[in-house]
Short mmCIF file of C-alpha atoms and ligand atoms in Angstrom, two decimals:
data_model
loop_
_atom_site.label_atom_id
_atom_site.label_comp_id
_atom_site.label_asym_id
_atom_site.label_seq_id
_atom_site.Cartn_x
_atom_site.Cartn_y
_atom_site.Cartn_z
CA UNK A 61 31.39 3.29 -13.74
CA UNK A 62 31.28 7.22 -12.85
CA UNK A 63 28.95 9.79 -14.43
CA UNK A 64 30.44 11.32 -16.93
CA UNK A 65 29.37 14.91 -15.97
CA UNK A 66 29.54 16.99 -12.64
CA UNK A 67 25.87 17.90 -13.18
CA UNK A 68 22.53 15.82 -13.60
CA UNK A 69 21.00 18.87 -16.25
CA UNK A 70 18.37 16.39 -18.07
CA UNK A 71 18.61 12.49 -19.58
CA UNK A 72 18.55 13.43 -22.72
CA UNK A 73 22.45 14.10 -22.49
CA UNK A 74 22.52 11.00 -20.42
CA UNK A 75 23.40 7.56 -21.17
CA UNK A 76 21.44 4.71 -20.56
CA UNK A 77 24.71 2.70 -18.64
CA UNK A 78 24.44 6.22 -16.33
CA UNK A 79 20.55 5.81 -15.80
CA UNK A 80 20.87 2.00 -14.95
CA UNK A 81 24.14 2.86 -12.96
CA UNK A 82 21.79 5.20 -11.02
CA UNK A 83 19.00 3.13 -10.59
CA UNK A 84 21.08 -0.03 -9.15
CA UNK A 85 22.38 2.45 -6.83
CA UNK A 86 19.41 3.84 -5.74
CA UNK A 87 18.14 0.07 -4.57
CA UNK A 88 21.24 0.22 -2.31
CA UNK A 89 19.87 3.98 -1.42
CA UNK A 90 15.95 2.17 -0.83
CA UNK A 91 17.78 -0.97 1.65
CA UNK A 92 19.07 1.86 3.84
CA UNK A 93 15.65 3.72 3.95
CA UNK A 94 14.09 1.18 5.05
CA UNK A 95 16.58 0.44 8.02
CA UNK A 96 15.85 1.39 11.38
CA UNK A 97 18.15 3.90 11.88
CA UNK A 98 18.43 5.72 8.29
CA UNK A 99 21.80 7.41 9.35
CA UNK A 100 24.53 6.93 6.92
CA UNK A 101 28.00 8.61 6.68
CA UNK A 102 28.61 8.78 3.08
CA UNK A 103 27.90 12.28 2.49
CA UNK A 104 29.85 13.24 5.98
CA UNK A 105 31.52 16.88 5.70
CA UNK A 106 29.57 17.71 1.79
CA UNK A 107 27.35 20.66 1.34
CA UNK A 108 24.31 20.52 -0.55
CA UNK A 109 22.06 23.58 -1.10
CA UNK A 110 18.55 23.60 -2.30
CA UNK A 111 17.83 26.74 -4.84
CA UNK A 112 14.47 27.02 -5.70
CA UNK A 113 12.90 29.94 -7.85
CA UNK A 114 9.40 27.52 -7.97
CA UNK A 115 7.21 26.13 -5.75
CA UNK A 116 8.30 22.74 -4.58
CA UNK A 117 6.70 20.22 -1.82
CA UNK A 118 8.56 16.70 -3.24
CA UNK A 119 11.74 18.06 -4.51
CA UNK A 120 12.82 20.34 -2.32
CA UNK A 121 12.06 17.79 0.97
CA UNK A 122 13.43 14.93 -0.38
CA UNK A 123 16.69 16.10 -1.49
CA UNK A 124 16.98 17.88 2.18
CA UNK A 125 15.78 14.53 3.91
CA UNK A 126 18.21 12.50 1.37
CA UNK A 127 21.16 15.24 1.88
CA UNK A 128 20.89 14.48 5.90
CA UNK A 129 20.20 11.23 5.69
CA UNK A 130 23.39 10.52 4.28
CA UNK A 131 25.23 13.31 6.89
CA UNK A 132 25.36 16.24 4.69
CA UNK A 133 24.96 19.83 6.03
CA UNK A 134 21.87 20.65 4.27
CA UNK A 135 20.41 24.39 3.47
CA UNK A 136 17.59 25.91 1.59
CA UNK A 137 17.15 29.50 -0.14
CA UNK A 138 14.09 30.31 -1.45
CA UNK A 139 14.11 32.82 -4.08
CA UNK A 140 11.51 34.92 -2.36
CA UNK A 141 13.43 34.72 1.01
CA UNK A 142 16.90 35.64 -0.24
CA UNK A 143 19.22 37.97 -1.94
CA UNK A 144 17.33 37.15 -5.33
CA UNK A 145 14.38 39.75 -4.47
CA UNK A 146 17.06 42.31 -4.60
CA UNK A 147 17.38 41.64 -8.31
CA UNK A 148 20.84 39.80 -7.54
CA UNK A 149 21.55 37.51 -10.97
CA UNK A 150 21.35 33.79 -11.04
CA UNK A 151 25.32 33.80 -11.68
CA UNK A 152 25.84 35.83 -8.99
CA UNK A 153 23.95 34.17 -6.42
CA UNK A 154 25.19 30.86 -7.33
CA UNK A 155 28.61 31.78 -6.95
CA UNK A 156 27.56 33.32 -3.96
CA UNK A 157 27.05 29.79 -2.77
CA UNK A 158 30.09 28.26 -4.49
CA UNK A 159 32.40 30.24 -2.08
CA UNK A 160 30.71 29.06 0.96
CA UNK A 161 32.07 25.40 -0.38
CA UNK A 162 28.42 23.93 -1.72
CA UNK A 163 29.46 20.63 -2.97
CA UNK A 164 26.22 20.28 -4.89
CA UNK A 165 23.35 22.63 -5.78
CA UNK A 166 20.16 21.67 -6.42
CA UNK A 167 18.01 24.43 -8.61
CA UNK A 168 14.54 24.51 -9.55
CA UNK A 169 13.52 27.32 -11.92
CA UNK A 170 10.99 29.02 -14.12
CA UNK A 171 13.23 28.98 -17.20
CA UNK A 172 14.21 26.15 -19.43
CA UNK A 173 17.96 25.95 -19.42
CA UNK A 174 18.77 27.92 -16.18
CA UNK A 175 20.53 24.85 -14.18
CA UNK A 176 22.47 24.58 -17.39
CA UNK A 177 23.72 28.34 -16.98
CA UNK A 178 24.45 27.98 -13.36
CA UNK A 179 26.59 24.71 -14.14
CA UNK A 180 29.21 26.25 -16.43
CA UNK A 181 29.62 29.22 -13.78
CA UNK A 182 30.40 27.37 -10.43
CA UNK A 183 32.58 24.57 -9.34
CA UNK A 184 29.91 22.60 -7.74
CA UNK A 185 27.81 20.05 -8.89
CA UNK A 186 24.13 21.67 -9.99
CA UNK A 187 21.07 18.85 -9.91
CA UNK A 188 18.06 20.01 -12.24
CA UNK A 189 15.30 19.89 -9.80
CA UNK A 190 13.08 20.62 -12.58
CA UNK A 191 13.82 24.01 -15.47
CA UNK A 192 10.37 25.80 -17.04
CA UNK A 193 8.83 23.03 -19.74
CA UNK A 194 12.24 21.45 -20.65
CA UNK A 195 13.25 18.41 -18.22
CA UNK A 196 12.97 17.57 -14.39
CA UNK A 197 15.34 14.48 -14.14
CA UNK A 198 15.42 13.28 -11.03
CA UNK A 199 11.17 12.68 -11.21
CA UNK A 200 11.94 10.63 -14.38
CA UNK A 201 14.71 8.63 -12.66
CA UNK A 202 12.34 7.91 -9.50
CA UNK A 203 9.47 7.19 -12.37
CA UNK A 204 11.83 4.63 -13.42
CA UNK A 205 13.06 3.08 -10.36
CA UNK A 206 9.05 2.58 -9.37
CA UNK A 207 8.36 0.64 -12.69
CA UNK A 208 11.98 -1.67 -12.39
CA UNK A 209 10.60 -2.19 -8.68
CA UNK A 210 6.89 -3.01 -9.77
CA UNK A 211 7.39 -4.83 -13.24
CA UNK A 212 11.10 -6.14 -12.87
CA UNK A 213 12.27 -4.43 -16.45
CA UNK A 214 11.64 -1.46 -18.85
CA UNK A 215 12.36 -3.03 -21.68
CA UNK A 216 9.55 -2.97 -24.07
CA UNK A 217 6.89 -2.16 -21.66
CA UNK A 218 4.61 -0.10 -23.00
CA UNK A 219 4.12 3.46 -20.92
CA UNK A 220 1.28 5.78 -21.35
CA UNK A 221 1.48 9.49 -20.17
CA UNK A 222 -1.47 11.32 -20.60
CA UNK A 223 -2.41 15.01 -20.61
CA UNK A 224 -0.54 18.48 -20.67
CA UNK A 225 2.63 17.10 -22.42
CA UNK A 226 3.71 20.79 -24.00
CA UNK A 227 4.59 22.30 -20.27
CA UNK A 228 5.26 19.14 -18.82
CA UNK A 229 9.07 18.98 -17.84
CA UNK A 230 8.15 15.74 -16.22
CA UNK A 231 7.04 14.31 -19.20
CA UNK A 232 10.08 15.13 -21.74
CA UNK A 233 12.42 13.33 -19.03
CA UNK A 234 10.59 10.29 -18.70
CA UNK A 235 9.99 10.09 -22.87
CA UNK A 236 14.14 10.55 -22.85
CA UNK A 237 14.79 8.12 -20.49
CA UNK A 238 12.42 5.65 -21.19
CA UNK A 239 12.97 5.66 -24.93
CA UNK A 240 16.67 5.10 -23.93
CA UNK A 241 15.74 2.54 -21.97
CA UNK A 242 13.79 0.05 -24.42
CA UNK A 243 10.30 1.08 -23.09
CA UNK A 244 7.49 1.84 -25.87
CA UNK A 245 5.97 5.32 -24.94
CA UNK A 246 3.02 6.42 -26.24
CA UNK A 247 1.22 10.31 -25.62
CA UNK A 248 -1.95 11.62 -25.49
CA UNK A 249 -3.34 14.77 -24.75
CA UNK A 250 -5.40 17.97 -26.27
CA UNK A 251 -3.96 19.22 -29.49
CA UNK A 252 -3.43 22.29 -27.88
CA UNK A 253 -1.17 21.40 -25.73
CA UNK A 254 1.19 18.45 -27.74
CA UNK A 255 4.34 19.50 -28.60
CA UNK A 256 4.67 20.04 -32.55
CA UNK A 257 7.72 17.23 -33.78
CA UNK A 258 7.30 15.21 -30.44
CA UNK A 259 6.40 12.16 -32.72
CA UNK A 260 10.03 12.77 -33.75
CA UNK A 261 11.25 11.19 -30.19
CA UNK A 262 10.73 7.61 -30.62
CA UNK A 263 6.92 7.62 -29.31
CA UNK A 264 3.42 7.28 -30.66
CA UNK A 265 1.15 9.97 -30.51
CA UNK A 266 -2.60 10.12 -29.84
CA UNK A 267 -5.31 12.04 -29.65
CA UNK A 268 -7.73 9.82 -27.59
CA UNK A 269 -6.75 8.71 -24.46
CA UNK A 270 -8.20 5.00 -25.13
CA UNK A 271 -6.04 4.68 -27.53
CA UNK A 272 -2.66 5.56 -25.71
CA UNK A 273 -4.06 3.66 -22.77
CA UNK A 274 -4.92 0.29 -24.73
CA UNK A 275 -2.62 -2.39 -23.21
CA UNK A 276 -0.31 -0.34 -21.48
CA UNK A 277 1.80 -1.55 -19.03
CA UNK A 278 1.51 1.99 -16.80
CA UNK A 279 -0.84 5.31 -17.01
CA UNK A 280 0.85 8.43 -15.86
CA UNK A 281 -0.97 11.35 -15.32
CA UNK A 282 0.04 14.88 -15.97
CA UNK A 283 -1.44 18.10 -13.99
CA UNK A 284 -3.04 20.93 -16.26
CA UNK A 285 -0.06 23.51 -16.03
CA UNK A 286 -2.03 26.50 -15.34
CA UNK A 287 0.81 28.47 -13.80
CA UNK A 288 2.83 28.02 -17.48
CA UNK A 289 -0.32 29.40 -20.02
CA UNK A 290 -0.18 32.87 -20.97
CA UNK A 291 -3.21 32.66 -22.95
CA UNK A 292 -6.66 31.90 -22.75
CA UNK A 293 -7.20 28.33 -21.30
CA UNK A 294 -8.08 25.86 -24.58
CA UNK A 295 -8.81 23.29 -23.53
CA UNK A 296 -10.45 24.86 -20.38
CA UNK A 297 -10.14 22.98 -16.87
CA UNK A 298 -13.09 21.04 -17.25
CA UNK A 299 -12.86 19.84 -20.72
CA UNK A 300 -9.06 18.60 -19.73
CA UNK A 301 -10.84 16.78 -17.05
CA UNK A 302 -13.72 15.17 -19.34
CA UNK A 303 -11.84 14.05 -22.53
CA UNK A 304 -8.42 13.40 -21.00
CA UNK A 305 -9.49 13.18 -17.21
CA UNK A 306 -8.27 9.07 -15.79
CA UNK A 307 -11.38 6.93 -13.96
CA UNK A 308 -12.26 3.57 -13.18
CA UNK A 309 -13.64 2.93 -16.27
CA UNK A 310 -11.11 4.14 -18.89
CA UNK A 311 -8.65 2.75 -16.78
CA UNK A 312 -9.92 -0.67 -18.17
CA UNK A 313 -8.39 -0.42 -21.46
CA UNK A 314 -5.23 -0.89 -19.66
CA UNK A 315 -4.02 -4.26 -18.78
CA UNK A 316 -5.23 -5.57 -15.66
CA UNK A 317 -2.12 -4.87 -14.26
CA UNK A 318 -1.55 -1.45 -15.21
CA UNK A 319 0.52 1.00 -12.96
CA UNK A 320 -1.23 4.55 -11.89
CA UNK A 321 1.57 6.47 -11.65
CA UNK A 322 1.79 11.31 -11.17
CA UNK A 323 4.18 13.00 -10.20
CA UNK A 324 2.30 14.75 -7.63
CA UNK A 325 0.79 17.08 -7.02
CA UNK A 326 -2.22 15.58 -8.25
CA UNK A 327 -5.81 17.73 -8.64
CA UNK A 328 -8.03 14.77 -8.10
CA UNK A 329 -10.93 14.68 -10.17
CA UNK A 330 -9.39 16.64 -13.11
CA UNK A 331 -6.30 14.71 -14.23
CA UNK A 332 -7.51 11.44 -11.96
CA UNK A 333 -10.48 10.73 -10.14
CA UNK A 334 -10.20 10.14 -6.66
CA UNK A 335 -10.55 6.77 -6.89
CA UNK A 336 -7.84 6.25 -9.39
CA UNK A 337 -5.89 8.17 -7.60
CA UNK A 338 -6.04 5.45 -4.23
CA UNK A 339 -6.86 2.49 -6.22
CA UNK A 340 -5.03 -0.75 -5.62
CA UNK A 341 -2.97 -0.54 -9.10
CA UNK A 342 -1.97 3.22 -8.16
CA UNK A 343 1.98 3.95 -7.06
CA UNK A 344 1.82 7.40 -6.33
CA UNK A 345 2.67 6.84 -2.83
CA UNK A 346 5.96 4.58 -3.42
CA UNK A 347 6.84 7.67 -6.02
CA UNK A 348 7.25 9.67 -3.19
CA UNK A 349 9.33 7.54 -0.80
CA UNK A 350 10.95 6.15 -3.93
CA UNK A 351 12.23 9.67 -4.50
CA UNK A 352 14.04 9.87 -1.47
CA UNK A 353 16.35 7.02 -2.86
CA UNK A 354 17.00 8.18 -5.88
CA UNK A 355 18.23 11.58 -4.53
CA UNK A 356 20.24 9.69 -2.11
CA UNK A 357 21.80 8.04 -5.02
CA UNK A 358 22.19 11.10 -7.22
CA UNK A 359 24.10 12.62 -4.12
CA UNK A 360 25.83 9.95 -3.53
CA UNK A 361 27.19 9.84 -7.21
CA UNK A 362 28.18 13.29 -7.69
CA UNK A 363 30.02 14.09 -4.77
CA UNK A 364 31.69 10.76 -5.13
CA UNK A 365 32.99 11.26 -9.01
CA UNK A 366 36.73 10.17 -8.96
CA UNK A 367 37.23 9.65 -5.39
CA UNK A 368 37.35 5.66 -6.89
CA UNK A 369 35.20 4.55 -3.69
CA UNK A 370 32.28 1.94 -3.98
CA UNK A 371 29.51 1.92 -2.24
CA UNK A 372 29.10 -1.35 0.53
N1 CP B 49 6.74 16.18 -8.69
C1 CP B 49 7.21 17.33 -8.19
O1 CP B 49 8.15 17.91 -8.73
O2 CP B 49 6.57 17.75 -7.05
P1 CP B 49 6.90 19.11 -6.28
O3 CP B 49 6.54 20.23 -7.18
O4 CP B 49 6.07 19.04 -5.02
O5 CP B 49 8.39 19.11 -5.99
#
């Protein structure tokens, strides 16, 4: 089995045989971070650049950490740091990078689509680390690998993500992926910010969080994406917080079970309360080490497409 495309641009171009394909490799990925010595040579004489026009704590450090890790020769450019400030063009700087022999490049940016651009103009591999409102795969895929790790399956579980689903990148990916994969999604957020036609995806819709959160399975949380609203806040901070805001108690109309899942960073007491946020059922932590692995694997994929080698 081989990816059938040099880039990872979103799942919804992606096949559910690729996601699973990904996943079982990033439990290989999760053996070897948990090793003592987390060394391993697969990646030995690749490049892999980081390109990020955003903001970026998780992203940008766990695709470095998986990059060396694995052996790579790893490198970051910030847009604010580099070449980019000059008014040099995405194109341009990308295959700026291309002739230094970047094996992969990972690109986070403002605009929907812009990873997509950079793919069809350079040789290397490009890895959407997350493009305006439209997807941020690799998030989804480690969303995924957390819930196969927790619950054993995603087939037919029932997933809730709740919030600012209109800018949420995060949110489109997982709704692709898990739809592919057999889960039953269900949204709820302000009417304000729901995307109009989103019912169209496969996924219920609410406008209460009870209801989205009744039996589920897992709760996501989405932050307020303040830094993507050109008009006046509606709902406003606070309101987000009070009629869409996860605690204790509407956490109960989940099952007992119930994941707590974000994809970080989280602004405790709006999106979750605080003790949501480090309550026994909550996996925000094992999202973030979880990551790691499913970069690892992403890497490992890519710069491995028909070289015919297996991992082990
Ligand atoms: N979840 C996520 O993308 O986090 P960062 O913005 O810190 O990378």
């Amino acid at each position: 089995m081989i990816l059938k495309s040099k880039d990872v641009l979103g799942l919804k171009d992606m096949t559910a045989e690729e996601i699973g394909y990904i996943l079982e490799t990033a439990k290989t990925m999760k053996y070897i971070l948990a090793s003592k010595n987390k060394k391993t040579p697969h990646l030995q004489g690749k490049s892999i650049i980081t390109l990020f026009y955003e903001n970026s704590t998780r992203t940008r450090l766990s695709f470095e950490l998986a990059s060396k890790y694995m052996s790579a020769s790893a490198a970051n450019i910030s847009a604010s740091g580099s070449s980019v400030a000059k008014g040099e063009s995405l194109i341009d700087t990308g295959k700026t990078i291309d002739m230094m022999g970047a094996d992969v490049i990972v690109i986070r940016h403002s605009m929907s689509g812009a990873p997509h651009l950079l793919a069809q103009n350079v040789n290397a591999s490009v890895i959407n680390a997350g493009d305006g409102m439209n997807e941020h795969p690799t998030q989804a895929l480690l969303d995924m690998f957390t819930i196969l790790e927790k619950k054993g399956t995603l087939k037919n579980l029932k997933i809730a993500i709740i919030g600012d689903i209109y800018h949420s990148r995060v949110a489109r990916s997982n709704i692709w992926g898990l739809v592919k994969m057999g889960a039953e999604v269900s949204v709820a957020g302000p009417a304000t910010l729901m995307p109009p036609g989103i019912e169209n995806l496969g996924i219920r819709v609410y406008s209460t969080i009870q209801e989205a959160l009744i039996d589920a399975d897992v709760v996501m949380g989405l932050r307020i994406q303040l830094e993507r609203q050109k008009k006046a806040l509606f709902p406003t901070v606070r309101e987000y917080a009070r009629f869409f805001g996860l605690d204790d108690k509407r956490l109960k109309f989940a099952k007992e079970d119930a994941l707590v899942m974000h994809p970080g960073p989280v602004n405790r007491g709006v999106e979750l309360s605080s003790k949501v946020v480090d309550c026994d059922q909550s996996v925000i932590n094992e999202q973030v080490t979880n990551g790691v692995a499913v970069r690892m694997a992403l890497l490992y994929l890519l710069t491995r497409r028909g070289s015919g080698e297996n991992l082990n």
